[in-house]
CSV table of C-alpha atoms in Angstrom, one decimal:
chain,number,residue,atom,x,y,z
A,1,MET,CA,0.0,0.0,0.0
A,2,SER,CA,1.4,3.4,-0.9
A,3,ILE,CA,0.9,6.5,1.2
A,4,LYS,CA,0.6,10.1,-0.1
A,5,LYS,CA,0.6,13.1,2.2
A,6,THR,CA,-1.4,16.1,1.3
A,7,ALA,CA,-1.9,19.5,3.0
A,8,GLN,CA,-5.2,18.4,4.5
A,9,THR,CA,-5.1,14.7,5.0
A,10,VAL,CA,-3.3,11.4,4.5
A,11,GLN,CA,-4.4,9.3,1.5
A,12,PHE,CA,-3.8,5.7,0.9
A,13,SER,CA,-3.9,3.5,-2.2
A,14,LEU,CA,-3.7,-0.2,-2.9
A,15,PRO,CA,-0.9,-1.6,-5.2
A,16,GLY,CA,-3.1,-1.7,-8.3
A,17,PHE,CA,-3.7,2.1,-8.2
A,18,SER,CA,0.0,3.0,-8.7
A,19,SER,CA,0.9,0.1,-10.9
A,20,GLY,CA,-1.7,0.8,-13.6
A,21,LEU,CA,-3.6,-2.5,-13.1
A,22,VAL,CA,-6.6,-0.6,-11.9
A,23,PRO,CA,-8.4,1.6,-14.5
A,24,SER,CA,-7.9,5.3,-14.3
A,25,GLU,CA,-11.6,5.9,-15.2
A,26,PRO,CA,-14.4,5.4,-12.6
A,27,TYR,CA,-15.2,1.8,-11.9
A,28,ILE,CA,-17.4,-0.4,-9.8
A,29,GLY,CA,-15.7,-3.2,-7.9
A,30,ILE,CA,-17.4,-6.6,-7.6
A,31,ASP,CA,-16.5,-9.6,-5.4
A,32,GLU,CA,-18.3,-12.6,-3.9
A,33,ALA,CA,-18.2,-14.7,-0.7
A,34,GLY,CA,-19.3,-18.2,-0.1
A,35,ARG,CA,-18.8,-19.7,-3.5
A,36,GLY,CA,-17.0,-22.8,-2.2
A,37,CYS,CA,-19.3,-23.4,0.8
A,38,LEU,CA,-21.3,-26.5,1.3
A,39,ALA,CA,-24.3,-24.5,2.7
A,40,GLY,CA,-26.0,-21.2,2.4
A,41,PRO,CA,-26.0,-18.5,-0.4
A,42,VAL,CA,-23.4,-17.0,-2.6
A,43,VAL,CA,-23.2,-13.3,-1.6
A,44,SER,CA,-21.8,-10.7,-3.9
A,45,ALA,CA,-21.2,-7.0,-3.3
A,46,ALA,CA,-20.7,-4.1,-5.8
A,47,VAL,CA,-19.0,-1.0,-4.6
A,48,TRP,CA,-18.4,2.3,-6.4
A,49,LEU,CA,-15.8,4.4,-4.5
A,50,PRO,CA,-14.6,7.9,-5.4
A,51,GLN,CA,-11.8,7.7,-7.9
A,52,GLY,CA,-8.2,8.0,-6.7
A,53,ALA,CA,-6.5,7.5,-3.4
A,54,LEU,CA,-8.4,6.4,-0.3
A,55,SER,CA,-9.0,8.5,2.8
A,56,GLU,CA,-7.4,7.6,6.0
A,57,THR,CA,-10.6,6.1,7.4
A,58,LEU,CA,-10.1,3.2,4.9
A,59,SER,CA,-6.4,2.9,5.4
A,60,ASN,CA,-6.5,-0.8,6.4
A,61,LEU,CA,-8.7,-1.8,3.5
A,62,THR,CA,-7.5,-5.0,1.8
A,63,ASP,CA,-8.7,-8.5,0.9
A,64,SER,CA,-11.4,-9.4,3.5
A,65,LYS,CA,-9.8,-12.8,4.1
A,66,LEU,CA,-6.7,-11.0,5.5
A,67,LEU,CA,-8.7,-9.0,8.0
A,68,LYS,CA,-9.9,-10.1,11.4
A,69,ALA,CA,-13.7,-10.2,11.9
A,70,GLU,CA,-13.8,-7.1,14.0
A,71,GLU,CA,-11.7,-5.2,11.5
A,72,ARG,CA,-14.1,-6.1,8.7
A,73,THR,CA,-17.1,-5.1,10.9
A,74,ALA,CA,-15.5,-1.8,11.6
A,75,LEU,CA,-14.9,-1.1,7.9
A,76,VAL,CA,-18.5,-1.7,6.8
A,77,PRO,CA,-20.1,1.6,7.9
A,78,LEU,CA,-17.0,3.5,6.7
A,79,ILE,CA,-17.2,1.9,3.2
A,80,LYS,CA,-21.0,2.6,3.0
A,81,LYS,CA,-20.3,6.2,4.1
A,82,GLU,CA,-17.6,6.9,1.5
A,83,ALA,CA,-19.1,4.9,-1.4
A,84,ILE,CA,-20.8,6.7,-4.2
A,85,ALA,CA,-23.1,3.7,-4.2
A,86,PHE,CA,-23.1,0.1,-3.1
A,87,GLY,CA,-25.2,-3.0,-3.4
A,88,LEU,CA,-25.5,-6.6,-2.2
A,89,GLY,CA,-26.9,-9.6,-4.1
A,90,LEU,CA,-27.6,-13.2,-3.0
A,91,SER,CA,-28.1,-16.4,-4.9
A,92,TRP,CA,-29.4,-19.1,-2.6
A,93,GLN,CA,-28.5,-22.8,-2.5
A,94,GLN,CA,-31.6,-23.7,-4.6
A,95,GLU,CA,-30.1,-21.7,-7.5
A,96,VAL,CA,-26.7,-23.3,-6.9
A,97,ASP,CA,-28.3,-26.7,-7.3
A,98,ALA,CA,-30.6,-25.7,-10.1
A,99,TYR,CA,-27.9,-24.1,-12.3
A,100,ASN,CA,-24.4,-24.5,-11.0
A,101,VAL,CA,-22.3,-22.5,-8.6
A,102,LEU,CA,-20.6,-20.4,-11.3
A,103,LYS,CA,-23.9,-19.3,-12.8
A,104,ALA,CA,-25.3,-18.7,-9.3
A,105,THR,CA,-22.3,-16.6,-8.5
A,106,HIS,CA,-22.9,-14.5,-11.6
A,107,ILE,CA,-26.6,-14.1,-10.7
A,108,SER,CA,-25.6,-12.8,-7.3
A,109,MET,CA,-23.2,-10.4,-8.9
A,110,LEU,CA,-26.0,-9.1,-11.2
A,111,ARG,CA,-28.3,-8.6,-8.2
A,112,ALA,CA,-25.6,-6.7,-6.4
A,113,ILE,CA,-25.1,-4.4,-9.5
A,114,ILE,CA,-28.9,-3.8,-9.6
A,115,ALA,CA,-28.9,-3.1,-5.9
A,116,LEU,CA,-26.1,-0.6,-6.4
A,117,LYS,CA,-27.9,1.2,-9.2
A,118,ILE,CA,-31.1,1.4,-7.0
A,119,ASN,CA,-28.9,2.8,-4.2
A,120,PHE,CA,-27.3,5.3,-6.6
A,121,ASP,CA,-30.7,6.5,-8.0
A,122,LYS,CA,-32.1,6.8,-4.4
A,123,LYS,CA,-29.1,9.0,-3.4
A,124,ASN,CA,-29.6,11.2,-6.4
A,125,LYS,CA,-33.4,11.3,-6.2
A,126,ALA,CA,-33.7,10.4,-9.8
A,127,LYS,CA,-33.9,7.3,-11.9
A,128,THR,CA,-31.0,7.2,-14.4
A,129,ALA,CA,-30.8,5.2,-17.6
A,130,GLY,CA,-30.4,1.4,-17.6
A,131,LEU,CA,-27.6,-0.8,-16.4
A,132,GLU,CA,-25.6,0.1,-19.5
A,133,SER,CA,-25.1,3.6,-18.1
A,134,LEU,CA,-23.0,2.4,-15.2
A,135,PRO,CA,-19.2,2.8,-15.1
A,136,LEU,CA,-16.9,0.0,-15.9
A,137,LEU,CA,-17.5,-3.1,-13.9
A,138,LEU,CA,-14.2,-4.6,-12.5
A,139,VAL,CA,-14.8,-8.2,-11.4
A,140,ASP,CA,-12.5,-10.0,-9.1
A,141,GLY,CA,-10.9,-13.2,-10.6
A,142,ASN,CA,-10.8,-14.2,-14.2
A,143,ARG,CA,-14.5,-14.9,-15.1
A,144,ARG,CA,-16.6,-12.1,-16.6
A,145,ILE,CA,-20.3,-12.0,-15.9
A,146,PRO,CA,-21.9,-13.4,-19.1
A,147,ASP,CA,-23.3,-10.6,-21.4
A,148,ALA,CA,-26.4,-12.7,-21.9
A,149,LEU,CA,-27.2,-12.5,-18.2
A,150,PHE,CA,-27.5,-8.7,-18.3
A,151,MET,CA,-30.1,-9.1,-21.1
A,152,ASP,CA,-32.2,-11.8,-19.3
A,153,LYS,CA,-35.4,-10.2,-18.1
A,154,ALA,CA,-36.0,-13.0,-15.7
A,155,PHE,CA,-33.2,-11.5,-13.5
A,156,LEU,CA,-33.6,-7.8,-14.2
A,157,GLY,CA,-36.7,-7.1,-12.1
A,158,ASN,CA,-37.7,-3.5,-12.8
A,159,GLN,CA,-34.4,-2.5,-14.3
A,160,THR,CA,-33.6,-2.2,-18.0
A,161,CYS,CA,-30.4,-2.9,-19.9
A,162,LYS,CA,-30.1,-1.9,-23.6
A,163,TYR,CA,-26.8,-3.6,-24.0
A,164,PRO,CA,-24.3,-5.3,-21.6
A,165,PRO,CA,-22.2,-2.9,-19.4
A,166,ARG,CA,-18.5,-2.7,-20.0
A,167,GLN,CA,-16.5,-5.0,-17.7
A,168,ARG,CA,-13.1,-6.3,-17.0
A,169,THR,CA,-11.7,-8.9,-14.7
A,170,LEU,CA,-8.7,-8.6,-12.3
A,171,VAL,CA,-7.0,-11.6,-10.7
A,172,LYS,CA,-6.4,-10.9,-7.1
A,173,GLY,CA,-8.4,-7.8,-7.4
A,174,ASP,CA,-9.3,-7.8,-3.7
A,175,LEU,CA,-5.6,-7.1,-3.0
A,176,LEU,CA,-5.1,-4.6,-5.8
A,177,ALA,CA,-8.3,-2.5,-6.3
A,178,SER,CA,-9.9,-0.5,-3.5
A,179,SER,CA,-13.5,-0.9,-4.7
A,180,ILE,CA,-13.0,-4.7,-5.1
A,181,SER,CA,-11.5,-4.9,-1.6
A,182,ALA,CA,-14.5,-2.9,-0.2
A,183,ALA,CA,-16.8,-5.3,-2.0
A,184,SER,CA,-15.1,-8.3,-0.5
A,185,VAL,CA,-15.5,-6.8,3.0
A,186,LEU,CA,-19.2,-6.1,2.5
A,187,ALA,CA,-19.9,-9.5,1.0
A,188,LYS,CA,-18.0,-11.6,3.6
A,189,THR,CA,-19.3,-9.6,6.6
A,190,PHE,CA,-23.0,-9.9,5.4
A,191,ARG,CA,-22.6,-13.6,4.7
A,192,ASP,CA,-20.8,-14.4,7.9
A,193,ASP,CA,-23.5,-12.6,9.9
A,194,LEU,CA,-26.2,-14.4,8.0
A,195,MET,CA,-24.7,-17.8,8.6
A,196,GLU,CA,-24.1,-17.1,12.3
A,197,ALA,CA,-27.8,-16.3,12.6
A,198,TYR,CA,-28.8,-19.6,11.1
A,199,GLU,CA,-27.0,-21.3,14.0
A,200,LEU,CA,-30.3,-20.7,16.0
A,201,ARG,CA,-32.4,-22.5,13.4
A,202,TYR,CA,-29.9,-25.3,12.7
A,203,PRO,CA,-27.9,-25.8,15.9
A,204,ASN,CA,-26.5,-29.2,15.0
A,205,TYR,CA,-24.2,-28.0,12.2
A,206,GLY,CA,-21.9,-25.3,13.7
A,207,PHE,CA,-22.7,-22.6,11.2
A,208,TYR,CA,-21.7,-20.0,13.7
A,209,PHE,CA,-18.1,-21.2,13.5
A,210,HIS,CA,-17.5,-22.4,9.9
A,211,LYS,CA,-20.1,-20.3,8.1
A,212,GLY,CA,-20.9,-23.2,5.8
A,213,TYR,CA,-17.4,-23.9,4.6
A,214,ALA,CA,-16.2,-27.5,4.2
A,215,THR,CA,-14.5,-28.0,7.6
A,216,GLN,CA,-14.1,-31.5,9.0
A,217,ALA,CA,-16.5,-30.6,11.8
A,218,HIS,CA,-19.1,-29.6,9.2
A,219,ARG,CA,-18.6,-32.7,7.2
A,220,ASP,CA,-18.9,-34.8,10.3
A,221,ALA,CA,-22.2,-33.1,11.2
A,222,ILE,CA,-23.6,-33.8,7.8
A,223,LEU,CA,-22.7,-37.5,8.1
A,224,LYS,CA,-24.3,-37.6,11.6
A,225,TYR,CA,-27.5,-35.5,11.0
A,226,GLY,CA,-27.9,-35.5,7.2
A,227,ALA,CA,-28.3,-32.3,5.1
A,228,CYS,CA,-30.5,-29.5,6.2
A,229,ARG,CA,-32.4,-27.0,3.9
A,230,LEU,CA,-29.4,-24.7,3.7
A,231,HIS,CA,-27.1,-27.4,2.2
A,232,ARG,CA,-26.2,-27.5,-1.5
A,233,LYS,CA,-27.4,-30.9,-2.5
A,234,SER,CA,-25.4,-30.9,-5.7
A,235,PHE,CA,-22.1,-30.6,-3.9
A,236,ALA,CA,-20.0,-33.7,-3.4
A,237,GLY,CA,-19.5,-33.1,0.3
A,238,VAL,CA,-23.3,-33.1,0.9
A,239,ARG,CA,-24.9,-35.6,-1.4
């Protein structure tokens, strides 16, 4: 992380900002949490931060997996305050089983983008054009959201999309791009909180501790009690 002192404040930037890997134009960062889990939804977040260096309040922003739970929790309100707009999207285990986990992940990303646009329109007290009007989408990893998904009315709700938005992928984007890092924090924090809450409904599985990931304790619980409604029946560790 590079640090730049100004007359008024201290600004921080992730490696991708100075190396040129992150676009110089405005962009929306997109990341997911829970793709490899045996239970629960895939949760994606889309975050549009102001262009350029970060303020000091987000100085420890990085890949959510490298942060402690309390650090992620502390960052959430700061990200939401500084963001131009943000959104969360879920794709539940039923969709993971009905399609596949990759398509379910892309569906959750589309829903996060739609939620971001609704958030943006609400802040600006006006409905803007369709999804095609959004800035560049920068997706963590190496898999673009399929263009056809943006044109599928079954997933658009009340939104419109004349043509697919521009997008790029960035491997290790959660370490390189501030908006992707912010998205990773929002997605993981929301999903972890959700899975912890399901501990009350399904106390035999230990969701509070492993959040649905394939730990040995989780696998043992599935063998002992069978799968519950949260489990992804198409996954080898469940069926």
